[in-house]
Amino acid sequence: MLTCEDEAISAVLVGNFNPSIFHPVWLERHGLVRAQEARNATIQIIHPEISSFTVGPFHIQVDLRRLKVESEDPGQVGAVKDLTNGMLSLLEHTPVSQFGINRSMHFRVESEENRQTIGDRLAPKDPFEGLVENPRMLSLKVIGERPGNPRAKLHLQVEPSSKLRVGVLVASNEHYDFQEAEADLNEVMRVFSAEWQTAQTYARKTAESLLRSCLEPRSEQ
Amino acid sequence: MTALNAPRPLLLLQEGRATTASSGLRPRVVNLLAKENRRRPPDHSDSDHADLYVLQPATDNSGLATDGQPQPGANTATARPVLVQVEHFEPQRPPSSLQFMVKQAWEGTVTLVTQSTFHADLRPLNGSGVCEETAEIELDEVDPDDMQLVLPGAVFYWYIGYRTDERGTRRLVMELRFRRLPVWTSSEIARVQEASRDYDDFFDSEEPEPTTSTE
């Protein structure tokens, strides 16, 4: 049986940012987070070149080129999107050229044998016979598109979980690039809002489907 | 953990020695550079790390500006700003949130608010998005900080699932969080009001003279 026991959801935006603006007080003042969460926020650093803090279920990290809004609570999928949109709407002149919709999922796969089976199905070891002793899959990356959404590049990464003793990590990144289109921030936010939930749902279903198919018994040929 | 309202020195340097005065930071000081020799940190597109920071003197919160931005406080006399090359910065976070296994998830819109409950239309987040259910939810389920948001038309997220604590105990829990949009600040409202007054004055001054009928 497959169980997803650890997840992280994040939005990553690439552009030009001023990290010192980002602060729990700033978020609370603009109504973007609960007052109690802002009061209990944990600040790692607030600096002109990098800021990092945790407020409620959200981790915010921003440097001069990159803003990341993350939560390890899968119940906050919608809230991560809203917080990201809320911050961007306050920074209406911020140029954003790319964004990524990310979900990383650690699945417990019941046994080491199951984990080996997944690795063997995704990366057959036959070509390595005689060349590498005891070959094992360390990490597999695949790039493509989500069906029906050719505008974004979908990256899937599968590897042994670093959080679960007998687990597999499936990480999904749906990457949108607006550099060539020179889209303004409103267009970027529109696409981000429109695709967020679908991308997150698809990431979860894809991960489960992929691992289940790897564990299905193969028909004898 | 560093509380929001406690003094928060970032990396306090005194007489060339670096001390980590704030929990949650684990810089490894490699070199002490002259303060004129500043280098911008490289562009990291895929990691949480940065190599170099220009450090500020220790600050406290006594100088919070009225716009909420932290300002250098009064007690900064002892530390002089010195450039330190930090080899590896790992933003430390609090322990990850208790595991939450989502069983049901909806996006809802409030349709009616009573004294003790609110009614809402619910759309499954993993389904077609079409409204399939309505619900009446106790206001007691709403976080006190969200109560002001419970109005007809407000959007919220409702998750039901199992949360497992550090001891492995699993409980059925409900997570309800309202959508938050940036609120207008008093200065923004004042700016808009001033602009509207300007427009009023402009259109009042341009008001045409009443015409005399030629019939």
Short mmCIF file of C-alpha atoms in Angstrom, two decimals, chain A residues 11-210:
data_model
loop_
_atom_site.label_atom_id
_atom_site.label_comp_id
_atom_site.label_asym_id
_atom_site.label_seq_id
_atom_site.Cartn_x
_atom_site.Cartn_y
_atom_site.Cartn_z
CA ALA A 11 5.30 28.51 -5.48
CA VAL A 12 8.59 29.84 -6.77
CA LEU A 13 8.75 33.06 -8.73
CA VAL A 14 11.77 34.40 -10.56
CA GLY A 15 12.08 38.14 -11.01
CA ASN A 16 13.51 41.15 -9.21
CA PHE A 17 12.66 41.44 -5.55
CA ASN A 18 13.53 43.57 -2.56
CA PRO A 19 13.91 41.05 0.26
CA SER A 20 13.85 43.60 3.07
CA ILE A 21 10.20 44.38 2.29
CA PHE A 22 9.11 40.87 3.17
CA HIS A 23 8.37 40.61 6.86
CA PRO A 24 5.61 39.04 8.98
CA VAL A 25 4.52 42.50 10.13
CA TRP A 26 4.20 43.61 6.53
CA LEU A 27 2.02 40.60 5.71
CA GLU A 28 -0.16 41.09 8.76
CA ARG A 29 -0.55 44.80 8.15
CA HIS A 30 -1.93 44.08 4.70
CA GLY A 31 -4.24 41.39 6.01
CA LEU A 32 -2.45 38.54 4.24
CA VAL A 33 -1.87 36.43 7.35
CA ARG A 34 -3.62 36.03 10.66
CA ALA A 35 -2.54 38.46 13.36
CA GLN A 36 -1.72 35.67 15.80
CA GLU A 37 0.42 33.91 13.20
CA ALA A 38 2.34 37.12 12.52
CA ARG A 39 2.92 37.63 16.25
CA ASN A 40 4.28 34.10 16.58
CA ALA A 41 6.35 34.21 13.40
CA THR A 42 9.87 32.85 13.38
CA ILE A 43 12.40 34.96 11.56
CA GLN A 44 15.59 33.41 10.30
CA ILE A 45 16.85 36.55 8.57
CA ILE A 46 15.56 39.85 7.23
CA HIS A 47 18.19 41.52 5.10
CA PRO A 48 18.40 43.64 1.94
CA GLU A 49 19.67 40.60 0.06
CA ILE A 50 17.78 37.74 1.60
CA SER A 51 14.83 37.24 3.88
CA SER A 52 13.56 34.02 5.35
CA PHE A 53 10.83 33.51 7.92
CA THR A 54 8.00 31.23 8.92
CA VAL A 55 4.55 32.65 9.61
CA GLY A 56 1.78 30.22 10.45
CA PRO A 57 2.01 27.29 8.05
CA PHE A 58 3.96 29.32 5.47
CA HIS A 59 7.69 29.52 4.88
CA ILE A 60 8.73 32.59 2.95
CA GLN A 61 12.15 32.86 1.37
CA VAL A 62 13.13 35.68 -0.91
CA ASP A 63 16.38 36.87 -2.37
CA LEU A 64 17.08 39.40 -5.11
CA ARG A 65 15.99 37.03 -7.87
CA ARG A 66 13.66 34.52 -6.32
CA LEU A 67 10.58 34.38 -4.12
CA LYS A 68 9.47 31.09 -2.61
CA VAL A 69 6.25 30.54 -0.70
CA GLU A 70 6.03 27.08 0.77
CA SER A 71 3.94 25.03 3.13
CA GLU A 72 4.45 21.51 4.40
CA ASP A 73 0.76 21.25 5.21
CA PRO A 74 -1.20 19.85 2.26
CA GLY A 75 -4.27 21.54 3.71
CA GLN A 76 -2.83 24.89 2.68
CA VAL A 77 -2.73 24.41 -1.09
CA GLY A 78 -5.23 27.19 -1.72
CA ALA A 79 -3.78 29.44 0.93
CA VAL A 80 -0.28 29.28 -0.58
CA LYS A 81 -1.71 30.49 -3.86
CA ASP A 82 -3.64 33.29 -2.15
CA LEU A 83 -0.63 34.44 -0.16
CA THR A 84 1.55 34.50 -3.26
CA ASN A 85 -1.07 36.43 -5.19
CA GLY A 86 -1.58 38.78 -2.28
CA MET A 87 2.11 39.64 -2.06
CA LEU A 88 2.41 40.15 -5.79
CA SER A 89 -0.61 42.42 -5.87
CA LEU A 90 1.11 44.65 -3.33
CA LEU A 91 4.23 44.75 -5.49
CA GLU A 92 2.50 45.63 -8.74
CA HIS A 93 5.69 46.94 -10.35
CA THR A 94 7.73 43.83 -9.62
CA PRO A 95 8.87 42.14 -12.83
CA VAL A 96 8.27 38.41 -12.74
CA SER A 97 9.58 36.39 -15.68
CA GLN A 98 9.00 32.81 -14.55
CA PHE A 99 7.16 30.84 -11.95
CA GLY A 100 7.02 27.24 -10.82
CA ILE A 101 4.18 25.30 -9.22
CA ASN A 102 5.84 22.65 -7.08
CA ARG A 103 4.81 19.69 -5.01
CA SER A 104 7.13 17.20 -3.40
CA MET A 105 5.65 14.02 -1.98
CA HIS A 106 7.28 11.34 0.14
CA PHE A 107 5.49 8.00 -0.17
CA ARG A 108 5.97 5.07 2.17
CA VAL A 109 6.16 1.92 0.03
CA GLU A 110 5.91 -0.75 2.73
CA SER A 111 9.10 -2.62 1.95
CA GLU A 112 12.59 -2.25 0.60
CA GLU A 113 11.63 -4.83 -2.00
CA ASN A 114 8.86 -2.55 -3.25
CA ARG A 115 11.26 0.34 -3.42
CA GLN A 116 13.72 -1.73 -5.45
CA THR A 117 10.88 -2.77 -7.75
CA ILE A 118 10.00 0.87 -8.40
CA GLY A 119 13.62 1.65 -9.17
CA ASP A 120 13.92 -1.35 -11.49
CA ARG A 121 10.77 -0.45 -13.38
CA LEU A 122 11.73 3.17 -13.88
CA ALA A 123 15.40 2.51 -14.62
CA PRO A 124 15.98 -1.05 -15.88
CA LYS A 125 19.36 -2.38 -14.82
CA ASP A 126 19.93 -4.75 -17.76
CA PRO A 127 22.07 -2.28 -19.76
CA PHE A 128 24.43 -2.01 -16.79
CA GLU A 129 25.00 -5.76 -16.49
CA GLY A 130 28.67 -6.50 -16.55
CA LEU A 131 29.54 -2.82 -16.35
CA VAL A 132 28.37 -1.78 -12.91
CA GLU A 133 28.05 -4.08 -9.94
CA ASN A 134 24.88 -3.74 -7.90
CA PRO A 135 23.44 -0.79 -9.91
CA ARG A 136 20.70 1.10 -8.16
CA MET A 137 18.66 4.12 -9.25
CA LEU A 138 19.73 7.21 -7.35
CA SER A 139 17.50 9.75 -9.06
CA LEU A 140 15.41 9.93 -12.20
CA LYS A 141 14.29 13.13 -13.91
CA VAL A 142 11.74 13.34 -16.68
CA ILE A 143 10.61 16.44 -18.53
CA GLY A 144 7.49 16.85 -20.62
CA GLU A 145 4.16 18.63 -20.54
CA ARG A 146 0.99 18.10 -18.58
CA PRO A 147 -1.65 16.80 -21.02
CA GLY A 148 -3.67 19.73 -22.30
CA ASN A 149 -1.18 22.32 -21.06
CA PRO A 150 1.63 22.76 -23.58
CA ARG A 151 2.62 26.20 -22.28
CA ALA A 152 4.40 24.80 -19.24
CA LYS A 153 7.25 22.36 -18.83
CA LEU A 154 6.53 19.58 -16.38
CA HIS A 155 9.53 18.17 -14.51
CA LEU A 156 9.13 14.97 -12.53
CA GLN A 157 11.84 13.67 -10.26
CA VAL A 158 11.78 10.28 -8.54
CA GLU A 159 14.33 9.13 -6.01
CA PRO A 160 14.61 7.37 -2.67
CA SER A 161 13.08 9.42 0.09
CA SER A 162 15.43 11.19 2.47
CA LYS A 163 12.63 11.55 5.03
CA LEU A 164 11.19 8.04 5.13
CA ARG A 165 13.25 4.98 5.80
CA VAL A 166 11.44 2.94 3.14
CA GLY A 167 10.07 5.62 0.94
CA VAL A 168 10.15 7.23 -2.45
CA LEU A 169 10.14 10.92 -3.23
CA VAL A 170 8.23 12.18 -6.24
CA ALA A 171 8.78 15.86 -6.90
CA SER A 172 6.80 17.76 -9.49
CA ASN A 173 7.68 21.14 -10.93
CA GLU A 174 5.45 22.82 -13.47
CA HIS A 175 7.51 25.62 -14.93
CA TYR A 176 6.11 28.67 -16.74
CA ASP A 177 8.34 31.05 -18.63
CA PHE A 178 7.16 34.51 -19.68
CA GLN A 179 10.46 35.98 -20.78
CA GLU A 180 9.82 35.70 -24.48
CA ALA A 181 6.21 36.75 -24.22
CA GLU A 182 7.19 39.78 -22.06
CA ALA A 183 3.94 39.38 -20.17
CA ASP A 184 3.10 41.94 -17.49
CA LEU A 185 2.53 40.97 -13.88
CA ASN A 186 -1.24 40.86 -14.25
CA GLU A 187 -0.96 38.23 -16.97
CA VAL A 188 1.54 36.23 -14.92
CA MET A 189 -0.78 36.28 -11.91
CA ARG A 190 -3.76 35.35 -14.05
CA VAL A 191 -2.03 32.26 -15.40
CA PHE A 192 -0.66 31.39 -11.96
CA SER A 193 -4.12 31.53 -10.38
CA ALA A 194 -5.74 29.65 -13.25
CA GLU A 195 -3.26 26.77 -13.26
CA TRP A 196 -2.37 26.44 -9.59
CA GLN A 197 -5.02 24.03 -8.33
CA THR A 198 -5.03 21.91 -11.46
CA ALA A 199 -1.26 21.59 -11.38
CA GLN A 200 -1.25 20.64 -7.71
CA THR A 201 -3.99 18.04 -8.13
CA TYR A 202 -2.29 16.62 -11.20
CA ALA A 203 1.03 16.36 -9.39
CA ARG A 204 -0.50 14.28 -6.63
CA LYS A 205 -2.45 12.00 -8.95
CA THR A 206 0.54 11.53 -11.23
CA ALA A 207 2.79 10.54 -8.38
CA GLU A 208 0.32 7.98 -7.05
CA SER A 209 -0.41 6.61 -10.48
CA LEU A 210 3.25 6.35 -11.40
#
